[in-house]
Short mmCIF file of C-alpha atoms in Angstrom, two decimals:
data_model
loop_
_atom_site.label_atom_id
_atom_site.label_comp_id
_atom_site.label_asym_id
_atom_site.label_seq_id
_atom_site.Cartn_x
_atom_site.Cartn_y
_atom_site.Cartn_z
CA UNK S 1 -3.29 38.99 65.32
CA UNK S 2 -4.31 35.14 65.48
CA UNK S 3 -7.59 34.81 67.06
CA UNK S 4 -7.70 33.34 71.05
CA UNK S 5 -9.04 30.47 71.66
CA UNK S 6 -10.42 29.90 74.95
CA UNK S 7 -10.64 26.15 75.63
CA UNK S 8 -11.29 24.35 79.22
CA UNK S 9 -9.17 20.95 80.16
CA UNK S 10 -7.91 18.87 82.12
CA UNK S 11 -3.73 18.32 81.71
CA UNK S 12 -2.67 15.20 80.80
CA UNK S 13 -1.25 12.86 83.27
CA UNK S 14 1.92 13.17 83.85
CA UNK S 15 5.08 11.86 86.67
CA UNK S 16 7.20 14.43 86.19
CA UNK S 17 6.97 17.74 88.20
CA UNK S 18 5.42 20.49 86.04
CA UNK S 19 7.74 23.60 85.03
CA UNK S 20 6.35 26.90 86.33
CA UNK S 21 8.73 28.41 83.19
CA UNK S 22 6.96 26.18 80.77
CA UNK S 23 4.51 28.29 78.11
CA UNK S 24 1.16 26.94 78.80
CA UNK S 25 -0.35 27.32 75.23
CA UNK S 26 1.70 26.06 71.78
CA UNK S 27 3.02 29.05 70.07
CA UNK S 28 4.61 30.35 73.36
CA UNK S 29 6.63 26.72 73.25
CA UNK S 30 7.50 26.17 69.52
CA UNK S 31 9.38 29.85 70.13
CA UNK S 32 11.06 28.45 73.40
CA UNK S 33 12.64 25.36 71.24
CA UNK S 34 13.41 27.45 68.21
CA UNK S 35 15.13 29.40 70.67
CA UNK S 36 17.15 26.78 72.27
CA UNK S 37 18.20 24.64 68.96
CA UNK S 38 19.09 28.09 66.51
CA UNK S 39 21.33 28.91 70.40
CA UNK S 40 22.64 26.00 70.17
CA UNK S 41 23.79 26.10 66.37
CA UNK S 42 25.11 29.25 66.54
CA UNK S 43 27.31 28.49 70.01
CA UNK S 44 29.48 26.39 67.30
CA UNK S 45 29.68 28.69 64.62
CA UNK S 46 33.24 29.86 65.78
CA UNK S 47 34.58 26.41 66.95
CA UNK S 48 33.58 24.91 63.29
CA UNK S 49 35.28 27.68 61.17
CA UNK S 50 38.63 27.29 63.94
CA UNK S 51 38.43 23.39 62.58
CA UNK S 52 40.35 22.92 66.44
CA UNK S 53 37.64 20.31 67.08
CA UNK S 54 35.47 18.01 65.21
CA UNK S 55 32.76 18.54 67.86
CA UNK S 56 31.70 22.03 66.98
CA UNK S 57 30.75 20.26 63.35
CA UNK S 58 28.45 17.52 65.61
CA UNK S 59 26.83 19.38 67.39
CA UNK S 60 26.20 22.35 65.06
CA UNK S 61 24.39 19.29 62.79
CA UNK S 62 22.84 18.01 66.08
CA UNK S 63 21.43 21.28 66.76
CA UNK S 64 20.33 21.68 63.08
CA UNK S 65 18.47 18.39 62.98
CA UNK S 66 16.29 19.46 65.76
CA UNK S 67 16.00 22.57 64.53
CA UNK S 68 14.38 20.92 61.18
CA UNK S 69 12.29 18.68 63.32
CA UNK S 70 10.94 21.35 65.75
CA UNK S 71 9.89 23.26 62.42
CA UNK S 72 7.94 20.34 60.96
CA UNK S 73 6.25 19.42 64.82
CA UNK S 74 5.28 22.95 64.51
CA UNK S 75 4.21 23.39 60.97
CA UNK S 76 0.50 24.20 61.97
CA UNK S 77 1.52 26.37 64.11
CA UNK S 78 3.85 28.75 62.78
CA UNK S 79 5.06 30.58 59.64
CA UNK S 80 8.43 30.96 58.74
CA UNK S 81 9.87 32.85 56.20
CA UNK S 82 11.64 30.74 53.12
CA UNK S 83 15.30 31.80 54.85
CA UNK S 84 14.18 29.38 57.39
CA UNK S 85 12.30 26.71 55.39
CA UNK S 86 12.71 23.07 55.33
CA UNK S 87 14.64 23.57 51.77
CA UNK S 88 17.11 25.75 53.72
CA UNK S 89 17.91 24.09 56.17
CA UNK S 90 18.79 20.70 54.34
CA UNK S 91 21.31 22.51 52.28
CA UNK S 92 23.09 23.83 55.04
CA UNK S 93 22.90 20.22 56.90
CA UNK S 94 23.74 18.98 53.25
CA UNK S 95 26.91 21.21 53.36
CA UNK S 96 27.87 20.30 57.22
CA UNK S 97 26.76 16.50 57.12
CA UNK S 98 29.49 15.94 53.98
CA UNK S 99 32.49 16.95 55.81
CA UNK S 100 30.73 15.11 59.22
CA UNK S 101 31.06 12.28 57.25
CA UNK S 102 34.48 12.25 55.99
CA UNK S 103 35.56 12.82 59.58
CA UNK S 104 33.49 10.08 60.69
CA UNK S 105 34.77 7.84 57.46
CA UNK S 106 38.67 8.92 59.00
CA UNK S 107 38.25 7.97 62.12
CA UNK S 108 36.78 4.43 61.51
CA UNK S 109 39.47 3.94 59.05
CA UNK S 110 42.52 5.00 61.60
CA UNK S 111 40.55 2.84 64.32
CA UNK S 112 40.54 -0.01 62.28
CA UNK S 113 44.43 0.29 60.94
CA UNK S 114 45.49 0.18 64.54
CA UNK S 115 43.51 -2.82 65.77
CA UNK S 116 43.83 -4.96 62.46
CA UNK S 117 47.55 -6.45 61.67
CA UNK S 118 47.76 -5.08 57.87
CA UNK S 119 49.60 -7.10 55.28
CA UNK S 120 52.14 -5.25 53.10
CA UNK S 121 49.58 -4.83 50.45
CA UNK S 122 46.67 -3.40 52.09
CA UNK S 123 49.18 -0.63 54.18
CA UNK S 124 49.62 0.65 50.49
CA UNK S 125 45.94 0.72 49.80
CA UNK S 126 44.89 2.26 53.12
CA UNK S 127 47.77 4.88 52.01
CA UNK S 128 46.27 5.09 48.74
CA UNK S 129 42.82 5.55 50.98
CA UNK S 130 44.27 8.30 53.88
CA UNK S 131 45.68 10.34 50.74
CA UNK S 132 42.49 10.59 48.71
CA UNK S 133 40.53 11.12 51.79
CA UNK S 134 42.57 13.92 53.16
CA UNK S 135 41.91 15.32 49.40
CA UNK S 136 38.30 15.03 49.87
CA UNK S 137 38.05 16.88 53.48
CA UNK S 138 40.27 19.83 52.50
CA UNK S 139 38.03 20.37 49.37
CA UNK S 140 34.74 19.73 51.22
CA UNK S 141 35.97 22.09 54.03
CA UNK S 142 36.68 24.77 52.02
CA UNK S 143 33.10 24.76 50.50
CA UNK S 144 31.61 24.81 54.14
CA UNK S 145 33.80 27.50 54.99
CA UNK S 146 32.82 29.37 52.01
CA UNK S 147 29.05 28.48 52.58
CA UNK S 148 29.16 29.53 56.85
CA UNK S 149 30.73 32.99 55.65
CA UNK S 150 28.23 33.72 52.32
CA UNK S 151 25.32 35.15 51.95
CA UNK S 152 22.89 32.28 51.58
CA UNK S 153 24.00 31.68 55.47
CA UNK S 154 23.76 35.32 56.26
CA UNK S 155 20.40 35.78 55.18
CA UNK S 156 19.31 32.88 57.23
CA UNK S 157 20.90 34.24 60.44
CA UNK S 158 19.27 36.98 59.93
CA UNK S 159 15.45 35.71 59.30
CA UNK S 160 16.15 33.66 62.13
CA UNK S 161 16.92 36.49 64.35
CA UNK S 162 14.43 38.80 63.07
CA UNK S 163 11.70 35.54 63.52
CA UNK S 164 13.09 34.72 67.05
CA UNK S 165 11.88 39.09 68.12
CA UNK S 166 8.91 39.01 66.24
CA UNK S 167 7.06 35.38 65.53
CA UNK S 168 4.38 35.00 62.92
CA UNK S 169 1.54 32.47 64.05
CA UNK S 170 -0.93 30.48 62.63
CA UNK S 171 -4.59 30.33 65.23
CA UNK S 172 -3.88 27.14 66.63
CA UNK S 173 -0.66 28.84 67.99
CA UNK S 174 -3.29 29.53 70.89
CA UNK S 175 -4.04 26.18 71.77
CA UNK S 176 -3.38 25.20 75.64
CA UNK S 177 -0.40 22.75 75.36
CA UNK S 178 -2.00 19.88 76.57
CA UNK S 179 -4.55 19.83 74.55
CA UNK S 180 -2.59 20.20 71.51
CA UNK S 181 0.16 17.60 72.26
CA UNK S 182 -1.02 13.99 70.55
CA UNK S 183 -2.01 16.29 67.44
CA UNK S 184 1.25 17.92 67.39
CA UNK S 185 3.47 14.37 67.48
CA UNK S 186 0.72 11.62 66.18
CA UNK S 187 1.16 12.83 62.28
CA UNK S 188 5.40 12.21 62.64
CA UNK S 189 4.58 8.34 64.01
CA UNK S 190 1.88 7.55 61.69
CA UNK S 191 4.18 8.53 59.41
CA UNK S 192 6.94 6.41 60.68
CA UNK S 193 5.18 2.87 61.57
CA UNK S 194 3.79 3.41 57.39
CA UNK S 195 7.09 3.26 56.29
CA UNK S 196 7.86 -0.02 53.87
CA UNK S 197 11.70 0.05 55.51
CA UNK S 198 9.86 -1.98 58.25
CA UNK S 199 8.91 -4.85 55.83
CA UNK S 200 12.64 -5.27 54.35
CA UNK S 201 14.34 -8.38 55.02
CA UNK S 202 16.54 -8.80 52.09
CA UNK S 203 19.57 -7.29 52.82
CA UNK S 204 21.67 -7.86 49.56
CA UNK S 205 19.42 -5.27 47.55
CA UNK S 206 20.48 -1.97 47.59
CA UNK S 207 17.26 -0.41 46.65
CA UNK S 208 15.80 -1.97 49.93
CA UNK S 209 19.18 -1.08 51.76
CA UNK S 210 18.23 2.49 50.96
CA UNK S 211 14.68 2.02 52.20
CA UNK S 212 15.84 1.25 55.38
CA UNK S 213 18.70 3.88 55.59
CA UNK S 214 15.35 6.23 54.83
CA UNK S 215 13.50 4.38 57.83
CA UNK S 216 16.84 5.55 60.12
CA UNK S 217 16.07 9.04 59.15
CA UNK S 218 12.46 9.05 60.24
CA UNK S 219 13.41 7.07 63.33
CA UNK S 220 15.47 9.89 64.14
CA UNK S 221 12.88 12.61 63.58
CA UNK S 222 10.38 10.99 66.08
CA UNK S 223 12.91 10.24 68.55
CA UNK S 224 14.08 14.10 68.29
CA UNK S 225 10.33 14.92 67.99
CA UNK S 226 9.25 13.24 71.26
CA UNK S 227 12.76 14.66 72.82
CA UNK S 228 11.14 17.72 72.29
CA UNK S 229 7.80 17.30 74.55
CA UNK S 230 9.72 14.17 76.95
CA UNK S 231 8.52 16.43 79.92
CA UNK S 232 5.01 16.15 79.63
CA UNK S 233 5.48 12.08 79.60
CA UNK S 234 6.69 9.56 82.14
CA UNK S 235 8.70 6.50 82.37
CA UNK S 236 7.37 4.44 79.66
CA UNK S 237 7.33 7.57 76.96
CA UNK S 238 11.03 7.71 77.99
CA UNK S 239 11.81 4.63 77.73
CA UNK S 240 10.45 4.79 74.13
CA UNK S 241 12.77 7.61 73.25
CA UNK S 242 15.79 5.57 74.27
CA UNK S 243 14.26 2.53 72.31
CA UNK S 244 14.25 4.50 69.37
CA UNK S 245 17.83 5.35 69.79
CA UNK S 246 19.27 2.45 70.31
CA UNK S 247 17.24 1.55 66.59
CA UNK S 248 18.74 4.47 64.61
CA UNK S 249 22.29 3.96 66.30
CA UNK S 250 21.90 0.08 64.87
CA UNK S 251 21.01 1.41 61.51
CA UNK S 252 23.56 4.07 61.38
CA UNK S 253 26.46 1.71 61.65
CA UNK S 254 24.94 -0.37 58.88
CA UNK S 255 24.66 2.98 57.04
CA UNK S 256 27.99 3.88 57.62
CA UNK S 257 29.66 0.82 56.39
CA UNK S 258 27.71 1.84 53.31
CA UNK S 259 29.12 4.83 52.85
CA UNK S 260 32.62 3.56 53.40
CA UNK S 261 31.96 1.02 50.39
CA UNK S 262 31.39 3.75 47.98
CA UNK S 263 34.44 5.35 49.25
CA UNK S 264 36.58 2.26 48.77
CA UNK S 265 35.08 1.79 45.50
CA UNK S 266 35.44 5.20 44.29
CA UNK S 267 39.05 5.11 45.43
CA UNK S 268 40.19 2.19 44.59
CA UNK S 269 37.79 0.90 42.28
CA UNK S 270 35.03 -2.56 42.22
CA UNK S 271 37.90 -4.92 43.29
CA UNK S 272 38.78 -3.30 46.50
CA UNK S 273 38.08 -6.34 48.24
CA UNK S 274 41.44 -7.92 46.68
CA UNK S 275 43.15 -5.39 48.13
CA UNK S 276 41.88 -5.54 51.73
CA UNK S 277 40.42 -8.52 52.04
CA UNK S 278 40.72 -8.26 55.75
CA UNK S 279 38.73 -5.27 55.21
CA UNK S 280 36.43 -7.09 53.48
CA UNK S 281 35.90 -10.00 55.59
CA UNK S 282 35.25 -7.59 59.02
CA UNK S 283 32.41 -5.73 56.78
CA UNK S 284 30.80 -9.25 56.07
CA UNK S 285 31.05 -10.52 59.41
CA UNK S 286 30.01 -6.96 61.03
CA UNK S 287 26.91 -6.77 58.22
CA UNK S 288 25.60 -10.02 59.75
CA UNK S 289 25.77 -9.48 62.90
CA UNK S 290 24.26 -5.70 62.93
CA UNK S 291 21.14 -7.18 60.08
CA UNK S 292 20.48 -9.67 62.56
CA UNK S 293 19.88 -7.75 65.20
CA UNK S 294 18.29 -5.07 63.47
CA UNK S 295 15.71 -8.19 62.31
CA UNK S 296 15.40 -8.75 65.75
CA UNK S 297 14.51 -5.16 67.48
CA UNK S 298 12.15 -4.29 64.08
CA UNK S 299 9.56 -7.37 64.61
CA UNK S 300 7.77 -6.40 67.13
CA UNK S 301 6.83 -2.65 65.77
CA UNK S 302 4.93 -5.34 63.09
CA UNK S 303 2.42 -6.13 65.50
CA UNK S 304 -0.73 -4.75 66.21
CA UNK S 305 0.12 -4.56 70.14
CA UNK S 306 2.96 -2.49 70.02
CA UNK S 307 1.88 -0.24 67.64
CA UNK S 308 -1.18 0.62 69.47
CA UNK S 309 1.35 1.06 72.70
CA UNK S 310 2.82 3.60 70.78
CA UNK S 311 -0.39 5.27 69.85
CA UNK S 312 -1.72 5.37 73.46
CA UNK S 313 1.72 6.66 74.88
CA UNK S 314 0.37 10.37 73.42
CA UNK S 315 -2.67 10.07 74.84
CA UNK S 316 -1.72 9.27 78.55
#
């Protein structure tokens, strides 16, 4: 058994009324969000294997992603068996996120065929497009179907179960909560304000396209990582959570016009822009306007002032 420590503090400050349900010291909470996110993953097992609705798929990844963050705000605090390591659970969101995105891909694609007046030419290419698409989705869905009902996924419903009855801690698991909070999120920012994705501003070079599509993904950790303790915070921590959305929704549409280039190019080769050129022309207006405004909302997270904001919000 993990040693007690007895510590004496003051709570942080705080505007929102305290939970009398809320665990008091760390380990009690890390199990009360494992809890909630592996509930909330397994709630759309069934809907994602009836393929009735591509929601069960979003929110099972949803659920997953903050599963995968909770583990890393926690890693100092508890021990979880390699079924539920961080290896594990990126293949399963590897295996989810694939078909995710080829729903995603279809429904920009169907959006944009109904809005856009398509010449003869690019109807047959957008067939050409739907065709090897639907190919794609029926082949990825049969390896996610295959992967939800193996044993790979078994075993890991299983260590999460037998986890979720009987935890294994590390000491610090005894730490009051408020004590332990700036420790428990500063490591994920630090992280995040270090990344060189901040410092791109050449948007034609893929290798520092990538960088930033990497920045998106650590965006989203924090923001899912400070989701995680928003009750202890007020306004202004809130405020930063939603600021940090509205970033890594920014970035994600310049991601996924990304992935629909290597689509088009892997479908219909380099020179798909002669075949859709009005395809073409939205993605170049679009780019602009999304890089400019991701210019703008990035610059000030490259001063000294905002970054020591951030620092001081987890240490109200």
């Amino acid at each position: 058994m993990s040693p007690q420590l007895v510590l004496t503090v003051s709570p942080p400050l705080t505007k929102k009324r305290p939970d009398k349900k809320r665990p008091d010291i760390v380990g009690d909470y890390a199990h009360q969000a494992m809890q909630k996110y592996v509930n909330h993953i397994f709630k759309q097992e069934k809907g994602v294997l009836a393929h009735d609705d591509p929601e069960f798929l979003h929110q099972m990844r949803v659920g997953l992603r903050r599963l995968r963050t909770a583990c890393k705000a926690f890693e100092t605090v508890i021990v979880l068996p390699n079924e539920m390591n961080d290896r594990a659970l990126k293949q399963l969101g590897k295996v989810l996120g694939r078909v995710r995105d080829l729903d995603v891909l279809q429904d920009w694609l169907s959006r944009y065929a109904d809005d856009v007046n398509l010449k003869k030419s690019e109807k047959e290419a957008f067939c050409t497009l739907s065709k090897a698409l639907k190919k794609q989705q029926k082949k990825y869905v049969v390896r996610m179907d295959s992967y939800l009902r193996g044993r790979a996924y078994k075993r890991f419903v299983k260590a999460v179960g037998q986890w979720l009855k009987r935890p294994q801690y590390r000491p610090l698991s005894r730490l009051p909560l408020c004590v332990a909070l700036p420790d428990l999120q500063l490591p994920m920012m630090g992280q995040l304000l270090q990344h060189p994705g901040w410092l791109v501003v050449d948007d034609a070079d893929p290798t520092m396209l990538g960088q930033v599509h990497d920045l998106r993904k650590c965006i989203k950790g924090v923001r899912y990582q400070m989701a995680l303790f928003s009750e202890f915070y007020g306004e202004e921590y809130t405020n930063q959570v939603g600021a940090f959305r509205q970033m890594q929704d920014l970035l994600g549409k310049l991601q996924d016009e990304t992935v629909l280039r290597s689509f088009l190019v892997d479908v219909l080769g380099s020179h798909w822009a002669k075949k859709i050129p009005s395809l073409n022309q939205y993605f170049q207006q679009q780019h602009q306007t999304l890089w400019q405004q991701w210019l703008g909302l990035r610059q000030p997270y490259l001063t000294l002032d905002r970054r020591d904001a951030l620092y001081k919000l987890f240490l109200q």
